[in-house]
Short mmCIF file of C-alpha atoms in Angstrom, two decimals:
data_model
loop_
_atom_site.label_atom_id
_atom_site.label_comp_id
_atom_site.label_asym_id
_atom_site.label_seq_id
_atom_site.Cartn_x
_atom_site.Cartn_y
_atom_site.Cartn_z
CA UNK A 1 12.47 20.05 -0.24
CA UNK A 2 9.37 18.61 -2.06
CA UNK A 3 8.84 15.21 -1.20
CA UNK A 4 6.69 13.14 -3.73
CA UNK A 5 7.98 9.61 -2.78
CA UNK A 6 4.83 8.98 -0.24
CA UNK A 7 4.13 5.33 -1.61
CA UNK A 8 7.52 4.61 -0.46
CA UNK A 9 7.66 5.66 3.00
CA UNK A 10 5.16 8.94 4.15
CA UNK A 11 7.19 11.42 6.74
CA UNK A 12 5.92 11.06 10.44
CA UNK A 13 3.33 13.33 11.37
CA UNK A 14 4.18 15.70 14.70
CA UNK A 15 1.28 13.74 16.90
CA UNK A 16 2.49 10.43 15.54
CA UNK A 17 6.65 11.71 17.10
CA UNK A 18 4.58 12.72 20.60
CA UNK A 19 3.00 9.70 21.07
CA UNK A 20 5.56 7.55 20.68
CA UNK A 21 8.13 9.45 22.49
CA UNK A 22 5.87 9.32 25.27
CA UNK A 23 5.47 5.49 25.15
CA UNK A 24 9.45 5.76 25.22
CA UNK A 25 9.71 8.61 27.91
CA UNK A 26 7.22 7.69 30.37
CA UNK A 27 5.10 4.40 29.01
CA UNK A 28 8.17 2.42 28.86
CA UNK A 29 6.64 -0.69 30.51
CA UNK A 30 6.38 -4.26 29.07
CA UNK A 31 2.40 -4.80 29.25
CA UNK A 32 2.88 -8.33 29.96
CA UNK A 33 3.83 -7.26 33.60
CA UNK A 34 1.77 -7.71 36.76
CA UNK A 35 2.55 -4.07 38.37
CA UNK A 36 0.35 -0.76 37.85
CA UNK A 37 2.35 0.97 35.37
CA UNK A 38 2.75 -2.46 32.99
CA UNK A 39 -1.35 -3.12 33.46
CA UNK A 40 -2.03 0.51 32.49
CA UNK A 41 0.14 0.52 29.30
CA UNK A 42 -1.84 -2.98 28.54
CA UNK A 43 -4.85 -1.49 28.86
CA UNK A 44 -3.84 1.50 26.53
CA UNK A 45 -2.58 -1.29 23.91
CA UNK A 46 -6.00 -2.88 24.30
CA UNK A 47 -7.98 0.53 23.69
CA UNK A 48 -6.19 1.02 20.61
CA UNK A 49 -6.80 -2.14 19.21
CA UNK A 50 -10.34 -1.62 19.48
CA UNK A 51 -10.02 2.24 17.85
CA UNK A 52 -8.48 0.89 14.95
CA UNK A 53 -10.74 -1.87 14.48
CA UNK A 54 -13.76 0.79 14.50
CA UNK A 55 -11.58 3.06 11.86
CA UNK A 56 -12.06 -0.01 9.94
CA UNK A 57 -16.06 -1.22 11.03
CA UNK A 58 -14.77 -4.35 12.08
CA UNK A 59 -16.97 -5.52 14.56
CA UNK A 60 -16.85 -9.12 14.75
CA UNK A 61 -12.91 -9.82 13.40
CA UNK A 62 -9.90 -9.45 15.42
CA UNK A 63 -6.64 -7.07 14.61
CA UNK A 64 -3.20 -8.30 15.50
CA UNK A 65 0.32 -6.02 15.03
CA UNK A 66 2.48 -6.71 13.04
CA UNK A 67 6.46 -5.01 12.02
CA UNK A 68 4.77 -4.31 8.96
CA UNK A 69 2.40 -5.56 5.19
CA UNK A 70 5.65 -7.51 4.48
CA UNK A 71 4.70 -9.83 7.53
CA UNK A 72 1.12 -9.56 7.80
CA UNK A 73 0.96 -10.40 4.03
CA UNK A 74 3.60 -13.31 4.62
CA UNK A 75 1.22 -14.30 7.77
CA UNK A 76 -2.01 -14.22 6.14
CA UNK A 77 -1.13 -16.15 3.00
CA UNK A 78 0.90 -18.90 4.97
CA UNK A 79 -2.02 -19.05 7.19
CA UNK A 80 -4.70 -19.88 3.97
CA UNK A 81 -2.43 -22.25 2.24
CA UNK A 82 -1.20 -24.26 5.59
CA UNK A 83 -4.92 -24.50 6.96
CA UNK A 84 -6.76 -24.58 3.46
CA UNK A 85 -7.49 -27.77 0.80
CA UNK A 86 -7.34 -27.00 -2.69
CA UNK A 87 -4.77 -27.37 -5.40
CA UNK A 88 -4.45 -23.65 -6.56
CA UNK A 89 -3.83 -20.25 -5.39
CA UNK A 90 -5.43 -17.01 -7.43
CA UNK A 91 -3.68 -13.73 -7.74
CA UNK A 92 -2.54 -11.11 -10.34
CA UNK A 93 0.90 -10.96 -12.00
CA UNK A 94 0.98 -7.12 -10.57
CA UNK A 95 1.36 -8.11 -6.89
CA UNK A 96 3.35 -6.73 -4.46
CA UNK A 97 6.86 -8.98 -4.03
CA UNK A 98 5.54 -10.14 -0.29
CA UNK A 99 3.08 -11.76 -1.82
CA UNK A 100 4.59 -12.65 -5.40
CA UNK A 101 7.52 -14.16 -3.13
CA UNK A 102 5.45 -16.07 -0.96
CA UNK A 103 3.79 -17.68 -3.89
CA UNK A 104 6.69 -18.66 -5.51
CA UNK A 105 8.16 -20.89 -2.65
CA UNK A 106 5.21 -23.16 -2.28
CA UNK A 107 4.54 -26.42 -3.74
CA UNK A 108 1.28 -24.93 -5.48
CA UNK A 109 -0.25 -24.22 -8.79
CA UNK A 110 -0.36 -20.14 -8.96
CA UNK A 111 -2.49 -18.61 -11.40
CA UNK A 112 -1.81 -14.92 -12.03
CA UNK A 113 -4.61 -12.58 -13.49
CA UNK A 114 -3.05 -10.45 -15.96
CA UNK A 115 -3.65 -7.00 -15.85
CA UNK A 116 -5.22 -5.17 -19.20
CA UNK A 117 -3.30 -2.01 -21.13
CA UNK A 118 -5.02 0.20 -18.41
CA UNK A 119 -3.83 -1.34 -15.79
CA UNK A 120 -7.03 -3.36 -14.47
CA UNK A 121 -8.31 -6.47 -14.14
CA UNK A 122 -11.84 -7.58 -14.08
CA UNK A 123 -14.15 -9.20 -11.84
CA UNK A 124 -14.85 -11.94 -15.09
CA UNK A 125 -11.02 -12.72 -15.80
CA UNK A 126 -10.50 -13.11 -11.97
CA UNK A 127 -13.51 -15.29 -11.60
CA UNK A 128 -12.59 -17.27 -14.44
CA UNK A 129 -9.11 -18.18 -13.37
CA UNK A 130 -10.99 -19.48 -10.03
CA UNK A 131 -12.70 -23.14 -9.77
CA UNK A 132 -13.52 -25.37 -6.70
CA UNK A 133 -9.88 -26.41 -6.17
CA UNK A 134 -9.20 -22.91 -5.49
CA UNK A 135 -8.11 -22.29 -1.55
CA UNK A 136 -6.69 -18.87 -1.93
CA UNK A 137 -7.59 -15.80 -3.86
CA UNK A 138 -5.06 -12.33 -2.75
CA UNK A 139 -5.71 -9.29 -4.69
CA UNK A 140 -4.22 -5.73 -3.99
CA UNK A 141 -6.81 -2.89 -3.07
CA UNK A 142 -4.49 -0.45 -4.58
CA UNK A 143 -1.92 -1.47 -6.58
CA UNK A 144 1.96 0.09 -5.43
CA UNK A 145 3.25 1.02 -8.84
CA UNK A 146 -0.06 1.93 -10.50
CA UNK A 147 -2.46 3.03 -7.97
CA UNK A 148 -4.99 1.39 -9.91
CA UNK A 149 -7.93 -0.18 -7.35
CA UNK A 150 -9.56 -3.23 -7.14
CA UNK A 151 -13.27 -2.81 -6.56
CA UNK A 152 -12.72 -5.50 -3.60
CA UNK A 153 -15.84 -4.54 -1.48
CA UNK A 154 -17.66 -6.11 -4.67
CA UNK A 155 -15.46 -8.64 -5.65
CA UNK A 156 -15.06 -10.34 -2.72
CA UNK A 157 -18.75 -10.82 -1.96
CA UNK A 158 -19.17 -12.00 -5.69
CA UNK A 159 -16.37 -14.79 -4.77
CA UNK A 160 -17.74 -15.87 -1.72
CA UNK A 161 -21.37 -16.26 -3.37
CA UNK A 162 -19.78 -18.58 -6.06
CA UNK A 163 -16.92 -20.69 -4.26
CA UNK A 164 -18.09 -19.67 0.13
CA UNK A 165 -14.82 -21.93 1.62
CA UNK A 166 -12.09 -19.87 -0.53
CA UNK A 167 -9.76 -17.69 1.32
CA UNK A 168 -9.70 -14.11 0.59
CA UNK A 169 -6.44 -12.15 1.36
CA UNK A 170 -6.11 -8.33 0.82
CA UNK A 171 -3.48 -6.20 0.38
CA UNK A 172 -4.50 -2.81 1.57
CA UNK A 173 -0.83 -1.59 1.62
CA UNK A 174 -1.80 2.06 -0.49
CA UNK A 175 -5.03 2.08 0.79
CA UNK A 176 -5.35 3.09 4.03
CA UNK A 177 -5.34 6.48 4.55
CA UNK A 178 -6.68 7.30 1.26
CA UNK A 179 -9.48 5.29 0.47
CA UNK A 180 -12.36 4.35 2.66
CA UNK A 181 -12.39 0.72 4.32
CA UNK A 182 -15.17 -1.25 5.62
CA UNK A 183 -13.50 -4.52 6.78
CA UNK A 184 -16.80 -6.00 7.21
CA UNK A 185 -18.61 -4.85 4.23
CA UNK A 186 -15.34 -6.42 2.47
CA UNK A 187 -16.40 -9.78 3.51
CA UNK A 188 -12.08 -10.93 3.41
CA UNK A 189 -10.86 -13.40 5.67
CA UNK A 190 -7.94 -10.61 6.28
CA UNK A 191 -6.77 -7.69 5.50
CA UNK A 192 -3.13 -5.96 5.97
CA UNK A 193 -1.69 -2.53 6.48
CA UNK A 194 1.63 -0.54 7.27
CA UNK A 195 1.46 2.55 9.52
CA UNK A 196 4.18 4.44 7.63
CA UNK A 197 2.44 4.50 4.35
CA UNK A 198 0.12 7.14 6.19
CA UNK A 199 2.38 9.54 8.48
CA UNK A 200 2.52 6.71 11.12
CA UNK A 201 5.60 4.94 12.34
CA UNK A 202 7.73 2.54 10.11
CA UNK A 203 7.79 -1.26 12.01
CA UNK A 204 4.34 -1.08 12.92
CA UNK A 205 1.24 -2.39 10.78
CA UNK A 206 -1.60 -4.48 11.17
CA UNK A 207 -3.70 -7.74 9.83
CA UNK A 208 -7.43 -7.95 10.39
CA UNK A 209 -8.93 -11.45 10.25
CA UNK A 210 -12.37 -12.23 10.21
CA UNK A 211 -11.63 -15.84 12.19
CA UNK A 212 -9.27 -16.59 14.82
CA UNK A 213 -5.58 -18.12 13.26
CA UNK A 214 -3.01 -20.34 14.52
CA UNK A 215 -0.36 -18.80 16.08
CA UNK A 216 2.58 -18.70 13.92
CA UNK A 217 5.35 -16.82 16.02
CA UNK A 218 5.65 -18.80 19.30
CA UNK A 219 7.07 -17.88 22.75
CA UNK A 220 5.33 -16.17 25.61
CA UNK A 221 2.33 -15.72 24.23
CA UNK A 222 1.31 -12.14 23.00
CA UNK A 223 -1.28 -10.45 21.15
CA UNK A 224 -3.60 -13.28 21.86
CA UNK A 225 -1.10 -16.35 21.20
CA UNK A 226 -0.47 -15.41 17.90
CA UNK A 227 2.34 -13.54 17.82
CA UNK A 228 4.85 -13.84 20.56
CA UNK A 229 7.26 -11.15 21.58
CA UNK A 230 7.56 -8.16 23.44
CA UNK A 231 4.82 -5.89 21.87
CA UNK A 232 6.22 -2.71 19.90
CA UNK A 233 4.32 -0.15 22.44
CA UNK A 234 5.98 3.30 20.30
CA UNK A 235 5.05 2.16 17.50
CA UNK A 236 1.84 0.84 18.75
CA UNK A 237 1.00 4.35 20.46
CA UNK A 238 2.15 6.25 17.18
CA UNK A 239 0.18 4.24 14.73
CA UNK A 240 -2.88 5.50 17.53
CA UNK A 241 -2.23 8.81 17.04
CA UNK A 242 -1.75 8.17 12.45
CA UNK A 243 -5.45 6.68 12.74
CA UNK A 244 -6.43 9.28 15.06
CA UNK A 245 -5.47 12.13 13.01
CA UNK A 246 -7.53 9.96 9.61
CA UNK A 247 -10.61 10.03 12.02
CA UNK A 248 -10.58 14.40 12.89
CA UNK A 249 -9.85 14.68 9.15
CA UNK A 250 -11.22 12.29 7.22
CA UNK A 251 -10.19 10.79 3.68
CA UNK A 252 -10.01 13.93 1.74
CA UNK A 253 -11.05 12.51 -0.79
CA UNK A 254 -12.20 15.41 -3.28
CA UNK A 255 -9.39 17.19 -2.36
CA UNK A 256 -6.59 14.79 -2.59
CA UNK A 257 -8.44 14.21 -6.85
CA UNK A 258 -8.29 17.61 -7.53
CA UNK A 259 -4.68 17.88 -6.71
CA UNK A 260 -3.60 15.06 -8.61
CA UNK A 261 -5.49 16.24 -11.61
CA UNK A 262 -3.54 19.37 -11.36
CA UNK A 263 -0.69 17.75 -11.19
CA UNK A 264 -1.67 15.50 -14.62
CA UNK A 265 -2.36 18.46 -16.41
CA UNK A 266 0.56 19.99 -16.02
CA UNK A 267 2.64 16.77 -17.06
CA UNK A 268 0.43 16.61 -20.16
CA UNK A 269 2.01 20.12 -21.48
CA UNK A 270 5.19 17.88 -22.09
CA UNK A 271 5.69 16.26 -25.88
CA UNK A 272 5.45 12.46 -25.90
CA UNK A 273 3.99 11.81 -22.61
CA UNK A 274 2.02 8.26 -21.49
CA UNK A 275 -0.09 8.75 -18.24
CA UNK A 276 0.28 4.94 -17.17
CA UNK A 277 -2.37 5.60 -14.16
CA UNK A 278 -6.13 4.99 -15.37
CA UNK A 279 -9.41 5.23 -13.77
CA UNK A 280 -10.80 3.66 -11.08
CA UNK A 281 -7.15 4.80 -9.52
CA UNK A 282 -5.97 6.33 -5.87
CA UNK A 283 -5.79 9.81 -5.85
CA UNK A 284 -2.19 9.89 -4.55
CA UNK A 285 -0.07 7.81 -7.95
CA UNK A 286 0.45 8.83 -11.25
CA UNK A 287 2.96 7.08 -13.10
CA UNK A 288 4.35 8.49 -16.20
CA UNK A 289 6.19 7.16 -18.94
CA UNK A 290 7.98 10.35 -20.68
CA UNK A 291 9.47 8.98 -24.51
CA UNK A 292 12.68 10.07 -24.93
CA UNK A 293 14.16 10.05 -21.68
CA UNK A 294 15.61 8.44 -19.03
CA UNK A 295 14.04 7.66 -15.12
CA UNK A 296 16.59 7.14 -13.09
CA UNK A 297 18.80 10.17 -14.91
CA UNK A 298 15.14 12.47 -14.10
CA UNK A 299 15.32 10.94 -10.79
CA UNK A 300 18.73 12.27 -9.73
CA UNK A 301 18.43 15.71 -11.80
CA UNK A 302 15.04 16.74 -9.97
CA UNK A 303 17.20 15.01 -6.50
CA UNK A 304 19.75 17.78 -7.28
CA UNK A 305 17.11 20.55 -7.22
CA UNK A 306 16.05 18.64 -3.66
CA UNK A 307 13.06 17.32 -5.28
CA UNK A 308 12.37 13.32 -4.71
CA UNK A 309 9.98 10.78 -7.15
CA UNK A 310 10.64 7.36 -7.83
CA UNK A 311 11.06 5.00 -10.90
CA UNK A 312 9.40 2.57 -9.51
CA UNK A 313 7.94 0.93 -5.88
CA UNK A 314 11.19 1.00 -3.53
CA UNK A 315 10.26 -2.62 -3.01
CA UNK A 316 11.81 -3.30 -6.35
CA UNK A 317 14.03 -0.78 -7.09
CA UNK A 318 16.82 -3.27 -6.97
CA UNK A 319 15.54 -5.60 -9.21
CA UNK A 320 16.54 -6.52 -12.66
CA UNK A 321 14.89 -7.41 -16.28
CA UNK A 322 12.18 -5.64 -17.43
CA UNK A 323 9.73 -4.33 -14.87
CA UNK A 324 6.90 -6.84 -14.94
CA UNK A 325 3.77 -3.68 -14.45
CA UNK A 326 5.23 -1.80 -17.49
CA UNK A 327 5.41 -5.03 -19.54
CA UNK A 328 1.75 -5.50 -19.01
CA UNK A 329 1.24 -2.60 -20.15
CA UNK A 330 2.63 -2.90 -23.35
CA UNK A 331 5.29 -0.04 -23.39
CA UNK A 332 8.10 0.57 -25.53
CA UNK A 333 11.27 0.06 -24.50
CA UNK A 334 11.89 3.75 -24.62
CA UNK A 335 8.63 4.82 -22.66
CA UNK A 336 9.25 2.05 -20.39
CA UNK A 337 12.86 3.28 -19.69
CA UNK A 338 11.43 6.66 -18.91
CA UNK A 339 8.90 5.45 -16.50
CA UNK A 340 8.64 7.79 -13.13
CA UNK A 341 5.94 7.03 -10.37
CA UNK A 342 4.98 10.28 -8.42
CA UNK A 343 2.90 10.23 -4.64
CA UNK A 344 2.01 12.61 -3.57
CA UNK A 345 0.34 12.86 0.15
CA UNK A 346 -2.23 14.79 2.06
CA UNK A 347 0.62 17.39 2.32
CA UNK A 348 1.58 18.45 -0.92
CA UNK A 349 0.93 21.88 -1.77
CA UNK A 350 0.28 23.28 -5.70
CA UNK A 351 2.72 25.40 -5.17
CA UNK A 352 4.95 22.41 -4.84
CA UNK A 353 3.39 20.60 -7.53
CA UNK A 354 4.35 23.93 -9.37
CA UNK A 355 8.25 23.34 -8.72
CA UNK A 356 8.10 20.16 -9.55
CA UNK A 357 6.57 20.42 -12.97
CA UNK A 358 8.63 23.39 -14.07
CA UNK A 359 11.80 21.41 -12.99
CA UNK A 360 10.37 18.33 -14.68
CA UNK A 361 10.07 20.16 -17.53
CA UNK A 362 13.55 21.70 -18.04
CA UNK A 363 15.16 18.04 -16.93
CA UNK A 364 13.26 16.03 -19.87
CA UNK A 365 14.59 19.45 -22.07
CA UNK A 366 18.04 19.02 -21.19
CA UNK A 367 17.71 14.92 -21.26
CA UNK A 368 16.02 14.82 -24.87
CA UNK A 369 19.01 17.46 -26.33
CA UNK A 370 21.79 14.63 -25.56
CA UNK A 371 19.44 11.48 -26.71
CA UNK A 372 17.68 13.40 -29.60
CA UNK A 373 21.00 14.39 -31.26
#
């Protein structure tokens, strides 16, 4: 099986299992109890806070778990809007839907930077679309469909300096794991992340703040007031042992280019091919628009050969109309329809990346013989 679906979900890596079969085997307390074995799994819960917030050199903020980005980017932009003044709310028109979604359901003016025909936006368009009724700005790190990045460790800074009250919101969804963060040297008022888009544990992520929030689940009082509930100790412990594993290794970074490059090359030997993903881009997407073909028919040809890609983020796989990323870009309807996004991971192999582009290959041969007729 060769697995090249890792912006959807990553698989689980063997620590990551351990440690949370061990929260479920032997740690199975609730830390909210008064007795030795609850007060020691608190104080585990509380050590790992504080290693993940020094993966991320956040020194004076505070990290709260979540189930996931979908909540902590529901959290942190209900959080801005509901404590903030202003009349508008900056973002792109590339967002993921947790935050597109959120948007939409407020009684607020949303302006949406559009991205360019490489997939970017810059620092003067998004500056421009700001002013000082502006309470919000939320930008992606990484985009989900692209993997294009936003240089946000100088953007943010460069907002601040101009407009210091505005609320900055990032979505760090596809980067963490693969890109350096510096929460502080960011300068955002928060910052969210899912352990399973990095070998963690699915219903476990995270939102860094820089200031203390409201609480906005309420009950008995967990993970500081905020967010009440039992607290999700596996998935706490595995998402430990995901960061862990980031720390021995590091980001890879060299490595994880080199490997996608590879794998661009050998798309390029195909006729009629658009490489979508442009530089500054994450070393783990390249999306591909192949003329002349079909995704979703690629999809399930290279499934058949136990090979899995995507068409598009599994977010909004379901959706339809045209796919609002490829419009931006300005694709044909035929390159558009024949759109595939490929992530790859930290474990892909060349040889795998060999498979897959001889099998690619022989499925866009066999596609373009019925269409090309």
């Amino acid at each position: 099986m060769i697995y090249l679906d890792n912006c959807a979900t990553t698989k689980p890596r063997k620590e990551v299992v351990e440690a949370m079969v061990e929260a479920l085997e032997e740690d199975f307390y609730n830390p909210s109890g008064l007795h030795t074995g609850a007060v020691e799994v608190e104080k585990k819960k509380e050590a790992i806070r504080e290693q993940i917030k020094s993966y991320f050199h956040c020194v004076n903020g505070e990290l709260y778990f979540t189930s996931g980005a979908t909540e902590s980017n529901n959290t942190a932009l209900n959080a801005a809007i509901r404590e903030g003044s202003g009349k508008n709310v900056v973002t792109t028109n590339v967002e993921h839907p947790s935050i597109l979604n959120v948007l939409k359901e407020k009684d607020i003016e949303v302006r949406k930077v559009a991205i360019d025909r490489t997939g970017h936006i810059s620092l003067e368009a998004l500056l421009d679309a700001i002013d000082e009724e502006t309470m919000l700005v939320s930008l992606f790190h990484v985009n989900n469909e692209l993997g294009s990045i936003n240089d946000v460790a100088q953007w943010v800074p460069a907002i601040k300096e101009r407009y210091p009250r505005i609320k900055v919101h990032i979505d760090g969804v596809q980067a963490v794991g693969k890109l350096p963060v510096d929460f502080d040297r960011i300068g955002c008022d928060s910052y969210s992340f899912s352990g399973h888009k990095f070998h963690g544990p699915k219903g476990i992520g995270g939102l860094i703040v820089a200031k203390h929030m409201a609480p906005f689940i309420l009950g008995g009082g967990q993970e500081m007031g905020i967010r009440s509930g039992t607290e999700n100790i596996p998935g706490i412990y595995g998402l430990s042992a995901a960061f862990k594993a980031l720390d021995e290794e590091g980001i890879r970074l060299k490595e994880a280019k080199a490997r996608v490059d590879y794998l661009r090359r050998g798309i390029e030997e195909i006729d009629d091919v658009r490489i979508n993903t442009s530089e500054p881009a994450s070393p783990y997407i390249l999306n591909v628009s192949i003329d002349d073909t079909r995704g979703e028919v690629l999809l399930h040809m290279l499934e058949e050969k136990e090979i899995y890609i995507s068409t598009s983020s599994a977010c909004s796989s379901h959706r339809t109309g045209k796919n609002p990323v490829l419009e931006a870009l300005g694709l044909s309807e035929s390159l558009a329809q024949g759109t595939i996004r490929l992530c790859l991971s930290r474990e892909t192999t060349r040889e795998e990346l060999d498979v897959f582009i001889r099998e690619l290959k022989d499925a866009v041969s066999a596609v373009r013989d019925i269409i090309r007729r």
